[in-house]
Coordinates of C-alpha atoms in Angstrom, one line a residue:
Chain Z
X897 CA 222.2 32.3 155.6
X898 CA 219.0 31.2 154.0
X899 CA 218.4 27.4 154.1
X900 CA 217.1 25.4 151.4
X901 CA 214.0 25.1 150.0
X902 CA 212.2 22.2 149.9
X903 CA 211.6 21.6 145.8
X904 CA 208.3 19.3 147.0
X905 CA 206.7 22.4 148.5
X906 CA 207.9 24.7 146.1
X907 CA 205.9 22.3 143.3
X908 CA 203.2 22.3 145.8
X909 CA 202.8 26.0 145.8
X910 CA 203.5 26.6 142.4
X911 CA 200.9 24.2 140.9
X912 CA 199.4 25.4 138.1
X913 CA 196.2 23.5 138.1
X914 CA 194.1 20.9 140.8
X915 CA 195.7 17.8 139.3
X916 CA 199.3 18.8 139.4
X917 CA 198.4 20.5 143.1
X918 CA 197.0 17.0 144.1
X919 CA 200.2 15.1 143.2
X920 CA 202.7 17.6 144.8
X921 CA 200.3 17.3 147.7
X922 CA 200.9 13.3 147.9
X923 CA 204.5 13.8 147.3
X924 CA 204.8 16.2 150.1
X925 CA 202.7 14.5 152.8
X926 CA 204.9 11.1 151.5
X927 CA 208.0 12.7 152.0
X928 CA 207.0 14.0 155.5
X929 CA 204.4 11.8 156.8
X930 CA 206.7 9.7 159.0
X931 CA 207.7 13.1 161.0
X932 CA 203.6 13.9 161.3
X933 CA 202.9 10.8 162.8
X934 CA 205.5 11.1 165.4
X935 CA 204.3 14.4 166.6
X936 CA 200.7 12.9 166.6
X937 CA 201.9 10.3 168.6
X938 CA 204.1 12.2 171.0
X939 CA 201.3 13.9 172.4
X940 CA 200.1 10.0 173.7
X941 CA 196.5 8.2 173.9
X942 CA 195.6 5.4 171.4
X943 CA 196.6 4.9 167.8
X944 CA 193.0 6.0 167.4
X945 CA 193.8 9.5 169.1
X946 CA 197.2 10.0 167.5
X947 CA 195.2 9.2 163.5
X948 CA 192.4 11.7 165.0
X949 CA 195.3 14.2 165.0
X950 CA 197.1 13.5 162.2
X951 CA 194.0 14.2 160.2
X952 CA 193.4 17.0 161.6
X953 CA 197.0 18.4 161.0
X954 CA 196.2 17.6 156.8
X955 CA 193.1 19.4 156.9
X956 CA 194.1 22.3 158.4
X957 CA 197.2 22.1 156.4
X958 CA 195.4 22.0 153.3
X959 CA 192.9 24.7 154.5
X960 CA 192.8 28.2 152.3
X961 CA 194.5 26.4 149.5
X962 CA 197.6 25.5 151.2
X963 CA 197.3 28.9 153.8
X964 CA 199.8 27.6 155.9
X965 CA 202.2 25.7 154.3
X966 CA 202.5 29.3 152.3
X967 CA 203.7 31.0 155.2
X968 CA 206.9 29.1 155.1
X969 CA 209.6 31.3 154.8
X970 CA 213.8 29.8 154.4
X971 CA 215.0 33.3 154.2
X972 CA 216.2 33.4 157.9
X973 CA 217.5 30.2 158.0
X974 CA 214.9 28.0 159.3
X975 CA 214.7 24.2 158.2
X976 CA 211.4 23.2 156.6
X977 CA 211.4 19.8 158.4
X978 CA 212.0 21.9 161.8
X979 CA 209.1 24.4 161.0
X980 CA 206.6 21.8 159.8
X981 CA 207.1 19.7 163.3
X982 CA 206.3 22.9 165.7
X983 CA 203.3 23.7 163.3
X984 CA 202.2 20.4 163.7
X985 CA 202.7 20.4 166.7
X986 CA 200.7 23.6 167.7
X987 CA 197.6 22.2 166.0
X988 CA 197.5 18.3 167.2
X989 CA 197.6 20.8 170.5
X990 CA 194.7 22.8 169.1
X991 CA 193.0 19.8 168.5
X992 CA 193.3 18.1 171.8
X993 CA 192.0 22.0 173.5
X994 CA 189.4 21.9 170.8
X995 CA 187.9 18.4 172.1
X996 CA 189.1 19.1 176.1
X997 CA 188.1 22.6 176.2
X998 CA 191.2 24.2 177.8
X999 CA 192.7 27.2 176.4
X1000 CA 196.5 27.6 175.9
X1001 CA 198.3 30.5 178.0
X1002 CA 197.9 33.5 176.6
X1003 CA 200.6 35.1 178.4
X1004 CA 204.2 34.2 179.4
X1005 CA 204.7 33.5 183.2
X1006 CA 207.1 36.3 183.6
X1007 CA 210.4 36.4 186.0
X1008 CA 209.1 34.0 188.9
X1009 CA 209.2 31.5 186.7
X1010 CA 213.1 32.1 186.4
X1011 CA 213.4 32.8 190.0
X1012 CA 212.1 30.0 191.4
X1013 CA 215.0 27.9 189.3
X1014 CA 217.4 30.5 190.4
X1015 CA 216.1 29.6 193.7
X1016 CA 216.1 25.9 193.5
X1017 CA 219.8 26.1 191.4
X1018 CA 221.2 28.2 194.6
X1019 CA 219.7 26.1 197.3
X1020 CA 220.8 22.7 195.5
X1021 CA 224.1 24.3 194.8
X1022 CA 225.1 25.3 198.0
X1023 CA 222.8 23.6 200.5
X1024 CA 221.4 26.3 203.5
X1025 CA 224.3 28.6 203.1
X1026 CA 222.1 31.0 201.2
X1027 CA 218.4 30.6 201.8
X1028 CA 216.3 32.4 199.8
X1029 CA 212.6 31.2 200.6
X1030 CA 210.2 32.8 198.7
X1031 CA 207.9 30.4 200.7
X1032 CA 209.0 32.4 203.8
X1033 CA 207.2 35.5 202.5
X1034 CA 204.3 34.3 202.2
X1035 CA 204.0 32.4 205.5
X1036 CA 201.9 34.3 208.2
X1037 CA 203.3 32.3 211.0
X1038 CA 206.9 33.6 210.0
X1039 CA 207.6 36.7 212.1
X1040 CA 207.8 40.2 210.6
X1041 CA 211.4 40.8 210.7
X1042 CA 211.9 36.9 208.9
X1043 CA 209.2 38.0 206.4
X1044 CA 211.1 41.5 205.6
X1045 CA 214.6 39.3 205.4
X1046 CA 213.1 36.8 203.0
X1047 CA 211.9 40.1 200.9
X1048 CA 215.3 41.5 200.8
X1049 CA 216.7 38.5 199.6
X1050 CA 214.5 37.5 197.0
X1051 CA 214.7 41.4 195.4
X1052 CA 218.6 41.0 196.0
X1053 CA 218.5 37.6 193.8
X1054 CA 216.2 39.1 191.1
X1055 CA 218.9 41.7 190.7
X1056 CA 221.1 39.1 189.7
X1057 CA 219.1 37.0 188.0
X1058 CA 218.6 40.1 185.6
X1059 CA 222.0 40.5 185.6
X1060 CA 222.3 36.8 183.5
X1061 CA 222.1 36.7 179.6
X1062 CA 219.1 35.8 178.2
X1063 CA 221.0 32.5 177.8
X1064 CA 222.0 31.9 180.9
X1065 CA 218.7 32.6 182.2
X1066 CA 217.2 29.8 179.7
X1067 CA 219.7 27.5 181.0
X1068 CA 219.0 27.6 184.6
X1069 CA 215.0 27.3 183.8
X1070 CA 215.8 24.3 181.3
X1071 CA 217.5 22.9 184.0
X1072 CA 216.4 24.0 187.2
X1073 CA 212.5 24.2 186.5
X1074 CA 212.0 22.0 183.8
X1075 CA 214.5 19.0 185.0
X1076 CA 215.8 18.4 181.8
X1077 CA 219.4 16.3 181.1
X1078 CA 222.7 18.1 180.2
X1079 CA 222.3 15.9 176.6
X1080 CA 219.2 17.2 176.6
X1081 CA 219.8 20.8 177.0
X1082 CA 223.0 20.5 175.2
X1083 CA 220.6 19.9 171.7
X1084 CA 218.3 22.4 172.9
X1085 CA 220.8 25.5 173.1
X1086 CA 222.9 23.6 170.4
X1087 CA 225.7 23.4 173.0
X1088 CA 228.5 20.8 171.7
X1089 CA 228.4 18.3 174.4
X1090 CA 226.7 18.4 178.0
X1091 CA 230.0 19.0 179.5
X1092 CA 229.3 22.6 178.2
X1093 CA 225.9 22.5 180.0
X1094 CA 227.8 21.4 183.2
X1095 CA 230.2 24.3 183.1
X1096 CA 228.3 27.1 182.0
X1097 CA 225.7 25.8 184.8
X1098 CA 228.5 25.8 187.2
X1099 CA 229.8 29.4 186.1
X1100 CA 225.9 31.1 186.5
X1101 CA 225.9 29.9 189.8
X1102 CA 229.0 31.3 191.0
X1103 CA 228.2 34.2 189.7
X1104 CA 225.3 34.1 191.4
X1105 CA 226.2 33.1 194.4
X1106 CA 229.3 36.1 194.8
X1107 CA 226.6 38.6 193.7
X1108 CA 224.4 37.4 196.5
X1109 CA 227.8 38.2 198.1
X1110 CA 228.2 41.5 197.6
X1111 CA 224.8 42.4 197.9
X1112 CA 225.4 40.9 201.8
X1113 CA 223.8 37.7 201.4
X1114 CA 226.1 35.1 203.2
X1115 CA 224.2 33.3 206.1
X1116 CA 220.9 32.2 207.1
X1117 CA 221.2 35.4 209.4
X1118 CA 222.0 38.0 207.1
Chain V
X665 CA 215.0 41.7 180.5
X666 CA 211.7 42.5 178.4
X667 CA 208.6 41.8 179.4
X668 CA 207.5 39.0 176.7
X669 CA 204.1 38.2 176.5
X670 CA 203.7 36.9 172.5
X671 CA 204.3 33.5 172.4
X672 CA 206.7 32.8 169.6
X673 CA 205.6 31.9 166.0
X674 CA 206.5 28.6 164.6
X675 CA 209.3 30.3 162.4
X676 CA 211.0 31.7 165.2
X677 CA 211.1 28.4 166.6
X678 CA 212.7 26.5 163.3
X679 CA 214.7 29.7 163.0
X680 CA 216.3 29.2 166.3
X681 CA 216.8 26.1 166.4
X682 CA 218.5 26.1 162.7
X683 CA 221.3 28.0 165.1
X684 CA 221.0 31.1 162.4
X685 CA 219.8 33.7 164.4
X686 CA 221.6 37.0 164.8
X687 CA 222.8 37.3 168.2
X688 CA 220.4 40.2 169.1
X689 CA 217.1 38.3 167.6
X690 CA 218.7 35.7 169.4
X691 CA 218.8 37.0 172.7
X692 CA 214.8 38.1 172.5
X693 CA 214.0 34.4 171.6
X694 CA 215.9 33.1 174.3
X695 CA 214.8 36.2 176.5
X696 CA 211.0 34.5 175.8
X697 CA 211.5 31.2 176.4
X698 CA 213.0 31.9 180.0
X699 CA 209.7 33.0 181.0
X700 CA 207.2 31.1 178.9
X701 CA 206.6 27.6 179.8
X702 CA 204.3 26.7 176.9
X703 CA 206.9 28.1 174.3
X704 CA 209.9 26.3 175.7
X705 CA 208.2 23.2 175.7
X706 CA 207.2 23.7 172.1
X707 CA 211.0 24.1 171.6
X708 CA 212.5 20.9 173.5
X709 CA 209.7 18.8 172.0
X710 CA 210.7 20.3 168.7
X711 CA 213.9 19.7 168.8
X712 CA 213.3 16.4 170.1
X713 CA 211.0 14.9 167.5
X714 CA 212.8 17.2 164.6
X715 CA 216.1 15.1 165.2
X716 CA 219.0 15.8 163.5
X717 CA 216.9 17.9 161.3
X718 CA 218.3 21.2 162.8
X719 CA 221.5 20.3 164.6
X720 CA 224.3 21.7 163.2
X721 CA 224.6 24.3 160.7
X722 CA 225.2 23.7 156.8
X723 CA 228.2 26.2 156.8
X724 CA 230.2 25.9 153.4
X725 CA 233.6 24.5 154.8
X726 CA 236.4 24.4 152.0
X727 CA 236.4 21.2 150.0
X728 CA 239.9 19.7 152.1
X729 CA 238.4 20.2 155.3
X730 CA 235.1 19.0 154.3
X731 CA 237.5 16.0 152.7
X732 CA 239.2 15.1 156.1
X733 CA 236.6 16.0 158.6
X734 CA 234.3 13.0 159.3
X735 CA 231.0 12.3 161.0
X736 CA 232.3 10.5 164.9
X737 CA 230.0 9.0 167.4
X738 CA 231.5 9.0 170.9
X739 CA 229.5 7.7 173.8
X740 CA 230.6 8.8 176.9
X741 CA 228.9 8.4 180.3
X742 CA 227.2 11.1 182.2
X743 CA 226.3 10.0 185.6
X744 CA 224.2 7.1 185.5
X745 CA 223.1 7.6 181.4
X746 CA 225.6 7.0 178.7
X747 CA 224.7 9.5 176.4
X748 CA 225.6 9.9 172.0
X749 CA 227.7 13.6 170.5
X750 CA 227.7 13.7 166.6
X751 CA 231.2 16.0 166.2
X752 CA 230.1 18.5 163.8
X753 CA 232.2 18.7 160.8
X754 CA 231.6 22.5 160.0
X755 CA 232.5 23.5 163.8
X756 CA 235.8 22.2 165.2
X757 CA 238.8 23.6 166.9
X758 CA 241.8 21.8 166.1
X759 CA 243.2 19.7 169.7
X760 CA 247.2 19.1 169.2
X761 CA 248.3 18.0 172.6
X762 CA 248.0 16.2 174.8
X763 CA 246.9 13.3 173.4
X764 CA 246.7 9.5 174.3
X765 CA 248.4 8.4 177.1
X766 CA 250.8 11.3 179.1
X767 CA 252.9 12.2 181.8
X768 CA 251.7 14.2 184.8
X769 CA 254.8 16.6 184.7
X770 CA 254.2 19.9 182.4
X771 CA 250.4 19.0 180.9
X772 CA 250.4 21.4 178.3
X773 CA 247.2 22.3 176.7
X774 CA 247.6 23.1 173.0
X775 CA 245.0 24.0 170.7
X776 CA 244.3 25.6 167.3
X777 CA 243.1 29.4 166.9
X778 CA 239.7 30.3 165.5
X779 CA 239.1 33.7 163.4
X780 CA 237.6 35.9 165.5
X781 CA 238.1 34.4 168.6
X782 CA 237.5 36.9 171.7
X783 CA 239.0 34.3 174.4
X784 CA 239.6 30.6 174.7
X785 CA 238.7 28.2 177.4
X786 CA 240.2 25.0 178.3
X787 CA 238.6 22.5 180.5
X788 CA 240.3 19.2 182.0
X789 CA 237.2 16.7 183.7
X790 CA 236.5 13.0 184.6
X791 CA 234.9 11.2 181.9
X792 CA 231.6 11.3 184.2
X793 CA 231.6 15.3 183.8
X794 CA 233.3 16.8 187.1
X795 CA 235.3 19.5 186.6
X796 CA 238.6 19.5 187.2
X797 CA 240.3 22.5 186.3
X798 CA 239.4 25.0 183.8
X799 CA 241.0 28.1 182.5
X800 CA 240.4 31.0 179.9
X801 CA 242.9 33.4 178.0
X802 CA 244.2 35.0 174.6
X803 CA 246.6 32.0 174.3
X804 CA 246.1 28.5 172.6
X805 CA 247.8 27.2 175.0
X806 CA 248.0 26.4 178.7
X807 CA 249.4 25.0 181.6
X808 CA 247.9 22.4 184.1
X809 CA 248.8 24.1 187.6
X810 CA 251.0 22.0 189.8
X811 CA 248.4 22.8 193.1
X812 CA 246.0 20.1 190.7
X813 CA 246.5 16.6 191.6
X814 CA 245.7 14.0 189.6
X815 CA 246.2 10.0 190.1
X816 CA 248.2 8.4 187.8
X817 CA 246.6 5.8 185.6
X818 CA 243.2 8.4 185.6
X819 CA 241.5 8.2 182.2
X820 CA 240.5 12.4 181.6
X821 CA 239.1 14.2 179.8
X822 CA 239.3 17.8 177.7
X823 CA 238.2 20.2 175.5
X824 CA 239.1 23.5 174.1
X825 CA 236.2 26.4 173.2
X826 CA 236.7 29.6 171.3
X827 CA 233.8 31.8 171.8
X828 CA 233.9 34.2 168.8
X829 CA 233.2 38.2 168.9
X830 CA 229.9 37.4 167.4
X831 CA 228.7 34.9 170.6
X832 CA 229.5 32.1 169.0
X833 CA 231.5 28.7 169.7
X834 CA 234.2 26.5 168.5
X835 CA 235.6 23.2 170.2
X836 CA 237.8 20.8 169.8
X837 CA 235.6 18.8 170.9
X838 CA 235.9 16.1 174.1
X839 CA 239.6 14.7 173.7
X840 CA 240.5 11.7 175.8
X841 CA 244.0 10.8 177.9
X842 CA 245.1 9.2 180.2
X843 CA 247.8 9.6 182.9
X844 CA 251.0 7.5 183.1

């Protein structure tokens, strides 16, 4: 379904001369500058910080006559107000790596990233009953047969971890690794009410857990 | 599961959280942001600071259920935090029983159907979120198992979901009771 829109952009982009540009500009910004100045903000320091960055957001906004505001497409559904905050967003972060010098991840951290909340979900879950120490593998002090147990395990739980839904993945790492509420998660994955969260959490890590299961994973021992 | 390394463009993020994805575009965006810290951050803070922006779709309901739905704000506490749920008038499952105040003999979970449904889940919990009981089926309706005991004078809580052939979901919604 394509979503609306927004008829202060569209004048914007249509503009047939400077003037009329100008005006659809100041309509625009108007209409949305509330929303820019609370991602500016959200990303903390002073008042004097959060204004350096709200600037910055209109220029680059208005660089290449309007380049990125252009790129806005409703076609696939997406809500203007939604896409200008995460553009926003992006550059006030630009901004702040432009003045601090720090470079944003060019690559995705990959599976551990999921593992370690599968970890932390299991071990939270379901106290000692099915250890799965990733810490252990690395420990020199740990014997050789512990080390080749704590391998096992972890390639066992990867298995099921790639077993998940993409979703159910994302939820255990929105909860698990980034400590987010149920509310909050609940909004995220548009979930109607954390009690959804609770259960679907509660569902992964049986599912989890009864894998481990048949895999042979019961006990500290095994 | 891929291996995604692009971070996600900012109208795949407004995309996915306008909830209008197909389910397989869906599933790669969700596929990402299990494994990329910076791009799921971008998404909670998004959705954060977007609001109710991109919550809830604008699906064109028919003009008497548009008529008799309405906007309700229900606060109901989740461990320590009390926390607000909009009910969505484009999404719910009609609840018809139990309602109110009920006896402990024969709870009978009834529900409405959704088109398309592929199987329906019911869920009875405190109102602080423990689970209870919870069961799925074909049927709209179901039957509290005897082997649960509950306390009488216990305020509950529950909700019915279809999840539809397509991925998505329905509720009813939380409904509130209490036992006799």
């Amino acid at each position: 379904m394509v979503a609306a829109f927004p008829l202060d952009l569209l004048k914007l982009l249509k503009a047939s001369d400077s003037s009329a540009k100008e005006a659809a500009w100041d309509q625009l910004i108007s209409s949305h500058s509330r929303l820019l100045m609370s991602v500016a903000r959200s990303l903390g320091g002073d008042h004097d910080a959060a204004m350096d960055r709200y600037a910055y957001v209109l220029g680059k906004l208005r660089e290449s006559d309007f380049r990125r505001l252009r790129a806005f497409d409703s076609s696939r559904g997406a809500a203007f107000s939604t896409w200008l905050v995460a553009t926003a967003r992006n550059l006030c972060l630009d901004h702040h790596r432009s003045i601090f010098g720090r470079n944003r991840a060019t690559h995705t951290q990959g599976i551990e990233g999921v593992l370690a909340a599968a970890r932390r979900a299991l071990n939270d879950a379901f106290g000692s009953d099915l250890p799965v120490d990733a810490d252990l593998i690395e420990d020199e002090s740990v014997s050789v047969e512990a080390t080749t147990t704590a391998r096992h395990r972890n390639a066992c739980l990867r298995l099921e971890v790639e077993s998940l839904t993409p979703r159910e993945r994302l939820l255990i790492t929105l909860r698990f690794r980034d400590d987010l509420s149920a509310a909050r998660i609940a909004q995220v994955l548009g979930l109607p009410t954390p009690f959804h969260v609770y259960r679907q959490l509660h569902s992964i890590l049986e599912h989890l857990r009864k894998g481990l299961e048949r895999r042979g994973i019961e006990s500290p021992d095994d | 599961m891929t291996e995604a390394r692009e971070h996600l463009n900012e109208l795949d993020i407004a995309t996915y959280l306008g909830r209008r994805m197909p389910r397989s575009e869906r599933d790669r965006v969700e596929d990402h942001l299990a494994q990329c810290d910076a791009c799921r951050e971008t998404v909670v803070e998004t959705r954060r600071l977007a609001g109710g922006h991109s919550w809830g779709r604008k699906i064109a309901v028919p003009l008497a259920v548009a008529a008799a739905a309405s906007v309700l704000f229900l606060v109901v506490p989740v461990g320590e935090r009390p926390v607000t749920r909009e009910l969505a008038a484009a999404m719910p499952l009609a609840s018809y029983s139990p309602a109110g105040t009920v006896p402990r003999n024969d709870l009978r979970f009834i529900w409405g159907s959704a088109e398309n449904a592929d199987i329906y889940r019911v869920s009875l919990s405190t109102p602080d979120g423990t689970l209870l009981w919870s069961t799925e089926g074909t049927d709209t309706v179901a039957v509290l198992p005897d082997s649960v005991s509950l306390i009488p004078g216990t305020a509950l809580v529950w909700f019915a979901d279809a999840v539809l052939k397509d991925g998505t979901q329905r509720s009813t919604g939380l409904q509130r009771i209490t036992l006799k």
